[in-house]
Coordinates of C-alpha atoms and ligand atoms in Angstrom, one line a residue:
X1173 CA 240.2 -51.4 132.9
X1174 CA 237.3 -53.6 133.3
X1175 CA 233.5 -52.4 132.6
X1176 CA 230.1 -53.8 132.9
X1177 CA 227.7 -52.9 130.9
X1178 CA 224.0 -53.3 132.3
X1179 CA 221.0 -53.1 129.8
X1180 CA 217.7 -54.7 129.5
X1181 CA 218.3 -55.1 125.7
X1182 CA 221.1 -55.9 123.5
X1183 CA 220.9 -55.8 119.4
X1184 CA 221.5 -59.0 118.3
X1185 CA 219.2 -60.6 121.2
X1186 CA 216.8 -58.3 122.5
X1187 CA 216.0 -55.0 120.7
X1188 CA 212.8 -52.4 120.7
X1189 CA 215.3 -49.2 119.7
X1190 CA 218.0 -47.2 120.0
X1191 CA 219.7 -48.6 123.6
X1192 CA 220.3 -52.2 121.9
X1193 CA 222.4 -50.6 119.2
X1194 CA 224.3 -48.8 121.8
X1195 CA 225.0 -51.8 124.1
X1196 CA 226.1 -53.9 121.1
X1197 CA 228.4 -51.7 119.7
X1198 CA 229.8 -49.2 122.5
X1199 CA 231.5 -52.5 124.5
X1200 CA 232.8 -53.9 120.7
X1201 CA 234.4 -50.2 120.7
X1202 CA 235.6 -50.4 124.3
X1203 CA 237.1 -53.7 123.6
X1204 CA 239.1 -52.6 120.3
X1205 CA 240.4 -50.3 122.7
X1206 CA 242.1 -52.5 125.0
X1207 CA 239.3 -52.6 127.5
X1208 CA 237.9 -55.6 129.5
X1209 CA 234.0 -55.0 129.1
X1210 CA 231.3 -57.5 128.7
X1211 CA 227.7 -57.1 129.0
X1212 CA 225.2 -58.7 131.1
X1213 CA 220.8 -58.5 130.6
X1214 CA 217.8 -60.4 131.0
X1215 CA 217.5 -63.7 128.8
X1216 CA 214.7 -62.9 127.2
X1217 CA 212.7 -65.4 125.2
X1218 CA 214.5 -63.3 121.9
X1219 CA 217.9 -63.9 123.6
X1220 CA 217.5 -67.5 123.9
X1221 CA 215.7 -68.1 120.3
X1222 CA 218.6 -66.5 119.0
X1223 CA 220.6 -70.2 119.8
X1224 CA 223.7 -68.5 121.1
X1225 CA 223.9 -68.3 125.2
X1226 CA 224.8 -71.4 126.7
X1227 CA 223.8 -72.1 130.6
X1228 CA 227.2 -71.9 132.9
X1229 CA 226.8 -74.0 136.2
X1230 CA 226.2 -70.3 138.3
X1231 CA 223.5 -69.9 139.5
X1232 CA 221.5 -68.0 143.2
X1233 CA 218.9 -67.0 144.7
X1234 CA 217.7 -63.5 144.8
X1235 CA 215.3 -62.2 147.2
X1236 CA 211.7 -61.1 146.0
X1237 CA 209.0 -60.3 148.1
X1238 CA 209.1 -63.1 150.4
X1239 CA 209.8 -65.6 148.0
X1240 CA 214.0 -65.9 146.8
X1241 CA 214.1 -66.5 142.6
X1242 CA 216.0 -68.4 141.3
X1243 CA 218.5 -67.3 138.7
X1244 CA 221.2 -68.9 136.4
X1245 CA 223.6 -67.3 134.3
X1246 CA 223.9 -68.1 130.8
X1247 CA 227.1 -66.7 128.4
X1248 CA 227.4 -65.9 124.7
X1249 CA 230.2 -63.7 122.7
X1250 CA 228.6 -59.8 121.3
X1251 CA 228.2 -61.3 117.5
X1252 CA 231.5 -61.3 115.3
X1253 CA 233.4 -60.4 118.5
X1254 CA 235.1 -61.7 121.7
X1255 CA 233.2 -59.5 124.1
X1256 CA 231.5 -61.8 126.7
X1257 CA 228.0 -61.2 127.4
X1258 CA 225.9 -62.6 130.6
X1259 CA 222.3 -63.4 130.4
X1260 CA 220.3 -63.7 133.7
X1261 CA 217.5 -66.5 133.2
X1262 CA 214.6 -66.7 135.2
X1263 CA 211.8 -68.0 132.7
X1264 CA 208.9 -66.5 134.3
X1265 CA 210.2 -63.1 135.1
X1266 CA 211.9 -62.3 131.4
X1267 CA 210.8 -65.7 129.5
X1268 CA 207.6 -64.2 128.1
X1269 CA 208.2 -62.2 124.9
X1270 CA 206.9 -63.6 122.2
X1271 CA 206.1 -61.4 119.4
X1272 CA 203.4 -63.2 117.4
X1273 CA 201.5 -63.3 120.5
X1274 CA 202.2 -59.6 120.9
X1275 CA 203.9 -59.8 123.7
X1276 CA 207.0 -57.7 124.0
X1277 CA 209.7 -56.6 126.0
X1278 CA 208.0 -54.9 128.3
X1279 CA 204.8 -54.5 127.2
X1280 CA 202.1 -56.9 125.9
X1281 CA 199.0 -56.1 123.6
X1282 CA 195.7 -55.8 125.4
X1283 CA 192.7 -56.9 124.2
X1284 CA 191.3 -53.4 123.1
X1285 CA 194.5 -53.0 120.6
X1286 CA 196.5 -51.0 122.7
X1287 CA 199.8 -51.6 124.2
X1288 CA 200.1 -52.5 127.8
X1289 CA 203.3 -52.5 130.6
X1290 CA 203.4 -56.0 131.9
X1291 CA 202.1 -55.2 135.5
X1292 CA 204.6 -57.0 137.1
X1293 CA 207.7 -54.5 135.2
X1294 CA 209.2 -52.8 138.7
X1295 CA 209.6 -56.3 139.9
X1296 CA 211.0 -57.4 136.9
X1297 CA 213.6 -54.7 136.9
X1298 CA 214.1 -54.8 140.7
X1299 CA 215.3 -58.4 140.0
X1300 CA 217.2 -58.0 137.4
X1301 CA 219.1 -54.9 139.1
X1302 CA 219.7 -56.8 142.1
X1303 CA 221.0 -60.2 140.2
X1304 CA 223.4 -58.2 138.1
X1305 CA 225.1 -57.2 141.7
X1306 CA 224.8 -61.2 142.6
X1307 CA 226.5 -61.6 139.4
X1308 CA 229.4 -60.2 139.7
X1309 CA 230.0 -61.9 143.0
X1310 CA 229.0 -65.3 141.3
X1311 CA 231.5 -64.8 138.5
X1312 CA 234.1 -64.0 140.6
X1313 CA 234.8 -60.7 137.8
X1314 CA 235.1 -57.4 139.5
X1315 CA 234.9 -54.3 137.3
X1316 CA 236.2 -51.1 138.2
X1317 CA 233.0 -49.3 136.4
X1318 CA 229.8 -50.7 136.6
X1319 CA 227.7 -48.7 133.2
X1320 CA 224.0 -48.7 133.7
X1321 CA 221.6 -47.8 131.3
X1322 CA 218.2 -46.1 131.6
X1323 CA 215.7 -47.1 134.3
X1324 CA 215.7 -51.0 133.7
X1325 CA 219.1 -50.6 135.9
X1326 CA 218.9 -47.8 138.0
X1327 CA 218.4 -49.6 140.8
X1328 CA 221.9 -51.6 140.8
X1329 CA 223.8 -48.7 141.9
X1330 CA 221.3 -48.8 145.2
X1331 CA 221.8 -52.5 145.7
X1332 CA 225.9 -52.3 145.0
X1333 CA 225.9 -49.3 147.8
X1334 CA 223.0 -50.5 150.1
X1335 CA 223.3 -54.3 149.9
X1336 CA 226.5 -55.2 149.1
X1337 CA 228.8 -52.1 150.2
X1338 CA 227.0 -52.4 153.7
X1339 CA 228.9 -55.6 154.1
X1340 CA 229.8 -55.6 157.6
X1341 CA 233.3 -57.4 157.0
X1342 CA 234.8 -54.1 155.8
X1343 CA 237.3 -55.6 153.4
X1344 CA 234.3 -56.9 151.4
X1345 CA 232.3 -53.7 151.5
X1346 CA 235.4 -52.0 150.3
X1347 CA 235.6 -54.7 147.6
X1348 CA 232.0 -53.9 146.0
X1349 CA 232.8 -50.1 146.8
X1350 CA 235.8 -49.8 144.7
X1351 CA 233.3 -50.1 141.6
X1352 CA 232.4 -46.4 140.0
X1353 CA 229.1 -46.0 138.9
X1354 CA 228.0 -44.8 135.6
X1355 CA 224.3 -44.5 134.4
X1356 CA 223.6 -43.3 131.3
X1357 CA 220.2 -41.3 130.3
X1358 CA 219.0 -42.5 126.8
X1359 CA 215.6 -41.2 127.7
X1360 CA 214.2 -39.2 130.7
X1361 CA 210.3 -40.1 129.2
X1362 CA 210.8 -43.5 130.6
X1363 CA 211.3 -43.0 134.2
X1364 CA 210.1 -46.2 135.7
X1365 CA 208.1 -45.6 138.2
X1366 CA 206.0 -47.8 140.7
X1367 CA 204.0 -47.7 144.0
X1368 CA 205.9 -47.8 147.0
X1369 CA 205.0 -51.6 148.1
X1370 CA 207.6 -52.6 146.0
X1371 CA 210.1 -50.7 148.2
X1372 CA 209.4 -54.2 150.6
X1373 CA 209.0 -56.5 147.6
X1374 CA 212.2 -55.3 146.4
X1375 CA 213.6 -55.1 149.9
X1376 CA 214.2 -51.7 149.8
X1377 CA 214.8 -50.0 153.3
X1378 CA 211.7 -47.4 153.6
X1379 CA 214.7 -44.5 154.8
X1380 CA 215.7 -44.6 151.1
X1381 CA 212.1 -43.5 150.3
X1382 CA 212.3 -39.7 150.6
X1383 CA 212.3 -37.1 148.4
X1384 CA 216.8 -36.6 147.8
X1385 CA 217.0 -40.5 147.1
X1386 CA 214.3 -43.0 145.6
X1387 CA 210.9 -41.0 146.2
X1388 CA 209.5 -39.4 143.1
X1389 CA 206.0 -37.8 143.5
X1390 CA 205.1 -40.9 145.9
X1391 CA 206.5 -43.4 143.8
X1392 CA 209.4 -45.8 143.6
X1393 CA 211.5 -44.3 140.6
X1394 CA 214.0 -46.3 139.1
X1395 CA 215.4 -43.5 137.1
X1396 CA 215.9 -41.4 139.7
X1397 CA 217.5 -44.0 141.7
X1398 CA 220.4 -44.3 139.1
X1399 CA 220.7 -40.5 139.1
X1400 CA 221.3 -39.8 142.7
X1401 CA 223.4 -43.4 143.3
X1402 CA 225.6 -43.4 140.6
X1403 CA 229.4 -41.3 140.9
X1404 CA 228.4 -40.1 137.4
X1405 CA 225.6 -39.5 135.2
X1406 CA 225.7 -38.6 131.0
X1407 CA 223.4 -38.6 128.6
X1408 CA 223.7 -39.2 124.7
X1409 CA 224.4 -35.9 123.4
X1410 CA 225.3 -32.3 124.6
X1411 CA 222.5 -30.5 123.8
X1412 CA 220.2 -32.9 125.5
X1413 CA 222.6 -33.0 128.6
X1414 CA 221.2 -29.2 128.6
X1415 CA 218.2 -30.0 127.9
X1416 CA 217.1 -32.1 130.8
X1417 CA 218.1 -29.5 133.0
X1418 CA 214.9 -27.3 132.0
X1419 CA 211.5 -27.9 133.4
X1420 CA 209.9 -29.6 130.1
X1421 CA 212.7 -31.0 128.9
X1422 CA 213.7 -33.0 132.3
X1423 CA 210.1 -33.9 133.0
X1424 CA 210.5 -33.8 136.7
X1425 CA 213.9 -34.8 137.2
X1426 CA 215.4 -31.2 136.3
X1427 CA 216.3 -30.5 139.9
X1428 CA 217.8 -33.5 141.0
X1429 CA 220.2 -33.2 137.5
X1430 CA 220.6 -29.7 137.9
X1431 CA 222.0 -30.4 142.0
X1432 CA 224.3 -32.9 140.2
X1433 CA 225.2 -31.1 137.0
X1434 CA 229.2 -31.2 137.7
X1435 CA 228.7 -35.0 137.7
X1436 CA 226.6 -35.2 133.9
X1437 CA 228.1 -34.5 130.8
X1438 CA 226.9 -35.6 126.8
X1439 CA 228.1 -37.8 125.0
X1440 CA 227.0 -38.3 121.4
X1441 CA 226.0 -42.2 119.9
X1442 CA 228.2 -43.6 117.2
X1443 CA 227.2 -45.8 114.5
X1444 CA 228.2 -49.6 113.8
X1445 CA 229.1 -49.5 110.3
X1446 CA 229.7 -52.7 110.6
X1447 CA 226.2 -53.3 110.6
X1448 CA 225.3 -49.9 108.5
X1449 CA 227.1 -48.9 105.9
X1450 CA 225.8 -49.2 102.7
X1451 CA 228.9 -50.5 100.8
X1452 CA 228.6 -53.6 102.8
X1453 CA 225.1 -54.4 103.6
X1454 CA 224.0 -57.5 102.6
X1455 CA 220.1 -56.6 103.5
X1456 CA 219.9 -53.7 101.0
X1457 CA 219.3 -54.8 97.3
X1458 CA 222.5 -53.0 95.7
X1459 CA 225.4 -51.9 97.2
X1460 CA 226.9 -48.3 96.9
X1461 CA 228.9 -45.9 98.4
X1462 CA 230.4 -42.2 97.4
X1463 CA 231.1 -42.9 93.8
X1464 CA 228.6 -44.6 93.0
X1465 CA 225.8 -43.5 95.2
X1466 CA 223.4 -42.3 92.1
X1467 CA 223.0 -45.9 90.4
X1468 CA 222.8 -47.7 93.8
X1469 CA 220.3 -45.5 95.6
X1470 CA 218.1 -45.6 92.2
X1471 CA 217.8 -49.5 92.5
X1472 CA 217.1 -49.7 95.9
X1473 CA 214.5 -46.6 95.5
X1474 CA 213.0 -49.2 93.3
X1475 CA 213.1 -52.5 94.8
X1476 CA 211.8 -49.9 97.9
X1477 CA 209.1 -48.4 95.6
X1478 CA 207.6 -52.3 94.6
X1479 CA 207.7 -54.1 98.6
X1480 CA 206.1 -51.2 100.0
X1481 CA 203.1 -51.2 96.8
X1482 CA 204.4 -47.3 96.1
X1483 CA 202.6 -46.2 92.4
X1484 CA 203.8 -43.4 90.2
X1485 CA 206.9 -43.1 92.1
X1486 CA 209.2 -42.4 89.2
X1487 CA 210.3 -39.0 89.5
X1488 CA 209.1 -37.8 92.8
X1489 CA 211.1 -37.4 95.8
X1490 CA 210.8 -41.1 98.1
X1491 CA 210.7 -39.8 102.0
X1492 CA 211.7 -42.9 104.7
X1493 CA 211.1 -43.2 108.3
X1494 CA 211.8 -45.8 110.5
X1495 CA 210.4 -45.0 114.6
X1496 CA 208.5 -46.3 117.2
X1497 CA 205.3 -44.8 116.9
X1498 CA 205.5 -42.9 120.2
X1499 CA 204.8 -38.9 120.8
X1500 CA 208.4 -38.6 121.0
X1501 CA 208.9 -39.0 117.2
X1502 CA 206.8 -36.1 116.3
X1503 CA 203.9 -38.1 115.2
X1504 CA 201.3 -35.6 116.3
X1505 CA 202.7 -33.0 113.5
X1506 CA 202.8 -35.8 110.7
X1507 CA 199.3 -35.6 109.8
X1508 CA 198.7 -31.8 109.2
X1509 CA 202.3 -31.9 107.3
X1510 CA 201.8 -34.9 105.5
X1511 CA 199.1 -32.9 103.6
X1512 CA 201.0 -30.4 102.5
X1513 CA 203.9 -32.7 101.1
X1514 CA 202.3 -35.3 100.0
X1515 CA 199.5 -33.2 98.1
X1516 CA 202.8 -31.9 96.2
X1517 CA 203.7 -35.5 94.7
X1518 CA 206.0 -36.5 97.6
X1519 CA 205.7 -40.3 98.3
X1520 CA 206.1 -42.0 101.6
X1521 CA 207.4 -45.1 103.6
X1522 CA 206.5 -45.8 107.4
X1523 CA 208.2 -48.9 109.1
X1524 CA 207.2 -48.6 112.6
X1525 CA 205.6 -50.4 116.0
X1526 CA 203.5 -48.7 118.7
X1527 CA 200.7 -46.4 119.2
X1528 CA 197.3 -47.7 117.3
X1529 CA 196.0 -43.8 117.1
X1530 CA 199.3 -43.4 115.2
X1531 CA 199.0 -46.5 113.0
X1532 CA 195.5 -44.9 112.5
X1533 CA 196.6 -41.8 111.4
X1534 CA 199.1 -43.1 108.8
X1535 CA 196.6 -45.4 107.6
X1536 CA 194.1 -42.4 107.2
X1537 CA 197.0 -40.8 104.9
X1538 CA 197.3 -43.9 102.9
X1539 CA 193.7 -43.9 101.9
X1540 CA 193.2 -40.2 101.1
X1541 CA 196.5 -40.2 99.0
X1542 CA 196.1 -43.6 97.3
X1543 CA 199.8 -45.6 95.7
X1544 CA 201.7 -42.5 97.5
X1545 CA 202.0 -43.8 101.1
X1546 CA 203.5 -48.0 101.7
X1547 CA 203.1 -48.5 105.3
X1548 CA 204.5 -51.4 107.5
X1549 CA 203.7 -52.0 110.9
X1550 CA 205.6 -54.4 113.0
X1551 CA 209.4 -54.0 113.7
X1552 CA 211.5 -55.8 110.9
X1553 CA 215.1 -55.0 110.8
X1554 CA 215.5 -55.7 106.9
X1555 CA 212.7 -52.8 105.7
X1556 CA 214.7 -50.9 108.3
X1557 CA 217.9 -51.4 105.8
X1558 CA 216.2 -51.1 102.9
X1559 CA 214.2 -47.6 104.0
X1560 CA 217.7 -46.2 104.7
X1561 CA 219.0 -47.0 101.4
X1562 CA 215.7 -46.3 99.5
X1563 CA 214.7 -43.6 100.6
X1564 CA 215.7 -40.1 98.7
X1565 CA 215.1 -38.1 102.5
X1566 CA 214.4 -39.3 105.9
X1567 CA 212.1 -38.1 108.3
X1568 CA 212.8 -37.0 111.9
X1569 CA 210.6 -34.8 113.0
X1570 CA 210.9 -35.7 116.9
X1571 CA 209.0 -33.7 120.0
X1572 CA 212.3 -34.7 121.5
X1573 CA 215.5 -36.6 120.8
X1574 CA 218.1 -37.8 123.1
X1575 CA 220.7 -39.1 120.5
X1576 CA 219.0 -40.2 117.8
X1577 CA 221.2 -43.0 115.4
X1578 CA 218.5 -43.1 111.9
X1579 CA 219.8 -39.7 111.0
X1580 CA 223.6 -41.6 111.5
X1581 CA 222.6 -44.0 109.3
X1582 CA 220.6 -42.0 107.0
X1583 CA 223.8 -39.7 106.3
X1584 CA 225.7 -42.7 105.6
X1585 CA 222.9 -44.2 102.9
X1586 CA 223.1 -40.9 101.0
X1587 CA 219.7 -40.2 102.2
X1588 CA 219.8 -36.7 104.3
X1589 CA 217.2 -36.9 107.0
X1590 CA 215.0 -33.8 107.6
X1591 CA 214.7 -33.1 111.4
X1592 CA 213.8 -31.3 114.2
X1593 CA 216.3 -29.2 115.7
X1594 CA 216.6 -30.7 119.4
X1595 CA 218.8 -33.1 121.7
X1596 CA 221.2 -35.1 119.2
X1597 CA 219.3 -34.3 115.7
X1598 CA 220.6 -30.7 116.5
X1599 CA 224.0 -32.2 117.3
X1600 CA 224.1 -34.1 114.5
X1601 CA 222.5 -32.4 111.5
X1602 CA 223.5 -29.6 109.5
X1603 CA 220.7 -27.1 107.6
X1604 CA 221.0 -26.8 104.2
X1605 CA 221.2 -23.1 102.8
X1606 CA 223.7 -21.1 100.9
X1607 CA 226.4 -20.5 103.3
X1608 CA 226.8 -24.2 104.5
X1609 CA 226.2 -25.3 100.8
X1610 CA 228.9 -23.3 99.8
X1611 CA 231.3 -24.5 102.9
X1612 CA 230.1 -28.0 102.0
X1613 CA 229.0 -28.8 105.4
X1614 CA 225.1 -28.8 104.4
X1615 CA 224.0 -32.4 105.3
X1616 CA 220.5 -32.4 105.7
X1617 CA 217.5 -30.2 106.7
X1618 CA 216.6 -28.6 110.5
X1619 CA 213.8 -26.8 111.4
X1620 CA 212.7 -25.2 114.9
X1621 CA 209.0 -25.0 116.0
X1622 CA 207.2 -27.8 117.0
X1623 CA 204.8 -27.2 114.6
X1624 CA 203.2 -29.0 111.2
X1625 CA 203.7 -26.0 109.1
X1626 CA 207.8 -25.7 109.9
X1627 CA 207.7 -29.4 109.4
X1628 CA 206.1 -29.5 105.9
X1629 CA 208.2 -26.5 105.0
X1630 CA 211.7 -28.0 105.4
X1631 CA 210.3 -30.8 103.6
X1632 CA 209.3 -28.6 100.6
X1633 CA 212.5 -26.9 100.6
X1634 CA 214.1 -30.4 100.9
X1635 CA 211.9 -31.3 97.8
X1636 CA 212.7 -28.1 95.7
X1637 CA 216.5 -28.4 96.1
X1638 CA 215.7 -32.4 95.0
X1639 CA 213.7 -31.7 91.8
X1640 CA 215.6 -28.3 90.7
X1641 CA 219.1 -28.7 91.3
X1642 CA 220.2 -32.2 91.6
X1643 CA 224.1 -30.6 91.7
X1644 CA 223.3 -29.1 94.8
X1645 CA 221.6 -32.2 96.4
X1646 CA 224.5 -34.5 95.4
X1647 CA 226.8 -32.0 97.4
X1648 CA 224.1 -32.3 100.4
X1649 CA 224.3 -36.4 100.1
X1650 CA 227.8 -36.4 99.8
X1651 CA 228.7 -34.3 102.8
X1652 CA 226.5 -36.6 104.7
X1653 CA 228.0 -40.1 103.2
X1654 CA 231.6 -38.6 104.3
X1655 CA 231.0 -37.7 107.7
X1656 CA 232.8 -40.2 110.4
X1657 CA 230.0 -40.9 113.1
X1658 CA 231.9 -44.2 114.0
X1659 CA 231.8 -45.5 117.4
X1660 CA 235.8 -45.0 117.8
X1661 CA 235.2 -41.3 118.7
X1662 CA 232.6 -41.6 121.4
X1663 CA 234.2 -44.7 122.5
X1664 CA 237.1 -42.4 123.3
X1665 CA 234.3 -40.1 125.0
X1666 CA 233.5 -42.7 127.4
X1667 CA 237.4 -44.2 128.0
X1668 CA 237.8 -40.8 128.9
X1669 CA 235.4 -40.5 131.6
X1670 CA 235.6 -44.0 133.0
X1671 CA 239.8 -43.3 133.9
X1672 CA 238.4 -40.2 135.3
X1673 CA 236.1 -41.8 137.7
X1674 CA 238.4 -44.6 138.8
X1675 CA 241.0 -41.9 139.6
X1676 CA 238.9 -40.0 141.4
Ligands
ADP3197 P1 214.9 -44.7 119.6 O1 215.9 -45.4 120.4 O2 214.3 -43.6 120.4 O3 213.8 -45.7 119.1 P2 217.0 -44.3 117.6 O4 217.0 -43.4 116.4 O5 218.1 -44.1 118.6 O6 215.6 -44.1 118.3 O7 217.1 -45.8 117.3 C1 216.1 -46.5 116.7 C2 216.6 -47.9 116.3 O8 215.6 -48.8 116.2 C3 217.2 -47.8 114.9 O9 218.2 -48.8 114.8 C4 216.0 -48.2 114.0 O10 216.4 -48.7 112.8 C5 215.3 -49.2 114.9 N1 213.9 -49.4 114.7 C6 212.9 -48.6 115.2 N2 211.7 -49.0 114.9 C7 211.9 -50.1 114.1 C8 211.0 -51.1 113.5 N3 209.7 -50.9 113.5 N4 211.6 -52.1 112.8 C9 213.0 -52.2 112.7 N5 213.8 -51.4 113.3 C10 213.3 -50.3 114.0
GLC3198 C1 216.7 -43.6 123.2 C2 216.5 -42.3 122.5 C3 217.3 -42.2 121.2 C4 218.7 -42.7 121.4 C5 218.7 -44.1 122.0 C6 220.1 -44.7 122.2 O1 215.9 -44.6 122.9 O2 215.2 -42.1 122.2 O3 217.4 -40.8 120.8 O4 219.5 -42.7 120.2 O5 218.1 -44.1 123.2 O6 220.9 -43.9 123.1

């Protein structure tokens, strides 16, 4: 079995959240099971800082507007593995992130603070979907599944069909159509979509702009494009898979999942503990795991307590989160909550990147509850460590949540995460209360309503089981730190239903 894993980021070379976590250690998985994957995305100016890929002599042209971009490919190994992984260089198009400079990814800081999508992002993407096509042709390697991921690729199911699978020498259509199609939802919020000139610019044909195939509410949707042109569709839990099949959930693209619902299925994230496991992890200041969790935890609570400029910390429960400050995360119940909580001794660390109104917010708490709240803005994978292993809870209070992998970790760093019962927080996440503590399966705290005050509540009750009944809370952490949310299982998940698509 050979995949290919399309993304536009990678952890290890590219990373703004959750995807690069999944398409650095879902192929390492694949491979341990005996299967050929590699990985191809853009080389971005992270990818190439990194020192790893090295140019191969490939390299073609791909059609833009009426200009054709050049492209090379450049190769590296997945970190500590042997899985191959493709970069696609074209300087101008993904050479541009740099962070000091606040430029990103995708989006770049504008000059009145906020964050901005580079205006050029759907040809970007176009370019990119339709180079990873070319690259399979130019490497001579052809997959039986081709696994896109969210709307940076949705497109390269139309080119493989449209383009390529047009051919008219019909052993060389049958060639590119032999490869299944998998795209995978990690969020329907980001739906990338664009005016219709770049149908021409991407060299779209204009009969694929209508309302079953790439038209969205007059606009060139990416996402939708890998919906209706892949043979299969999941996204990254079962309750979400449910989820965006209702009206505010799916955000528009309810129907067209809904018409394909026999084709979409859930499939929950699994965790690196490689990277995340605090019995190994050389970012966190002591190491610890079941049987020694109380000592461990209380150093790195301290070591926490002193980078983030925490005062009077001793004794009070130490709350973590770790997000991009976006809606999803629940950041427009923090404030109102945060009162409550932190008015009842509660301290707080924020590591997060994004919205300044959100950065405003939290810097608003900060002053009004003075040596309770440390704050870091920018994204820096270390504090994310240390957070985890700090931390006595962890906060997860998110609008929604397609997967979700902090409250993964969080059960693994003995800290249980306090979250918002939707998408994979509800898959994931166990309430505390006095049937599951008694069945041992309590592992963190879930509450319902979008709301500040069921928010603040769980927190309290997570704080009153913490400062009255440290027996019970040890039984919480410990349930979490033995779970298994290892990428073996879902890897299985996802040999599962590649077989089934190249059988059928
Ligand atoms: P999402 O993909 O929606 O951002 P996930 O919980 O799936 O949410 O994954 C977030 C990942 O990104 C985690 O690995 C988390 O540690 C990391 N992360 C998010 N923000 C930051 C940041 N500011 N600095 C470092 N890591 C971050
Ligand atoms: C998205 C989702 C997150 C998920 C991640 C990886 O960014 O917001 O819930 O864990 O993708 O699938």
């Amino acid at each position: 079995m050979r995949v290919l894993v399309a993304a536009s980021e990678v952890v290890g070379f590219a990373k703004t959240g959750g995807l690069a976590d999944v398409t650095g250690s879902l192929p390492r998985a694949l491979a341990r099971r005996g299967i050929d994957c590699r990985v191809i995305l853009p080389l971005h100016g992270s990818c190439r800082r990194t020192g790893l890929p090295e140019p191969t002599p490939l390299a073609f042209d791909v059609p833009l507007g009426d200009r054709t971009v050049p492209c090379r490919i450049w190769s590296a190994r997945l970190p500590g593995s042997d899985v191959p992984a493709y970069f696609l260089e074209n300087d101008d198009i993904f050479g541009r992130d740099q962070p000091e400079f606040g430029r990103g990814l995708y989006q770049f800081n504008s000059t009145d603070g906020t964050k901005r999508d580079y205006p050029d992002n759907g040809e970007r993407f176009a370019f990119f979907c339709h180079a990873v096509i070319q690259a399979i042709r130019a490497l001579d390697w052809w997959p039986d599944v081709l696994h896109c991921n969210d709307w940076q690729s949705g497109l390269a199911p139309v080119y493989l069909r449209e383009h390529f699978g047009r051919h008219p020498d019909p052993a060389v259509a049958a060639r590119w159509n032999r490869i299944r199609c998998l795209y995978s939802i990690h969020n329907i919020a980001y739906q990338g979509r664009f005016a219709p000139p770049l149908m021409e610019k991407a060299h779209l044909d204009w009969r694929l702009f209508n309302h079953h195939q790439l038209e969205f509410h007059d606009s060139l949707c990416f996402l939708k494009a890998g919906i209706v042109f892949s043979d299969r569709i999941n996204t990254v839990s079962p309750t979400y898979a449910e989820e965006i099949k209702t009206p505010w959930y799916g955000r528009g693209m309810q129907g067209v999942l809904i018409e394909r619902s026999n084709r979409l299925c859930g499939i929950v994230n699994g965790v690196d503990y490689g990277d995340w496991d605090p019995s190994t992890d050389p970012r966190i200041p002591r190491r610890y795991g079941l049987a020694d969790f109380e000592a461990g935890k209380a150093e790195c609570k301290a070591a926490l307590a002193a980078r983030m400029g925490l005062r009077g910390w001793q004794g009070q429960p130490l709350l973590g989160m770790v997000a991009r400050l976006v809606e999803q995360k629940g950041l427009d119940i923090m404030h109102d909550a945060a009162i409550g909580f932190l008015g009842q001794g509660a301290r707080m660390v924020v590591l997060g990147e994004g919205d300044p109104w959100f950065r405003d917010m939290l810097s608003g708490l900060a002053q009004r509850f003075p040596g309770q709240v440390g704050l870091r803005f920018g994204f820096d994978e270390d504090t994310a460590h240390i957070i985890e292993s700090g931390s006595d809870m962890f906060l997860m209070p998110s609008l929604f949540e397609p997967s979700g992998l902090n409250q993964l970790y969080s059960l693994r760093y003995g800290t249980p995460p306090v979250v918002r019962g939707t998408g994979g927080l509800a898959d994931t996440v166990t309430d505390t209360n006095t049937n599951t503590l008694e069945e041992g399966t309590a592992t963190g705290f879930v509450f319902h309503p979008y709301s500040a005050e069921a928010f603040r509540d769980a927190v309290l009750r997570a704080m009153a089981l913490w400062r009255h009944d440290q027996a019970k809370w040890g039984r919480v952490v410990r349930s979490g730190m033995s779970q298994d949310w290892s990428w073996e299982r879902s890897a299985g998940e996802y040999h599962k239903l590649y077989s089934d698509m190249v059988a059928g």
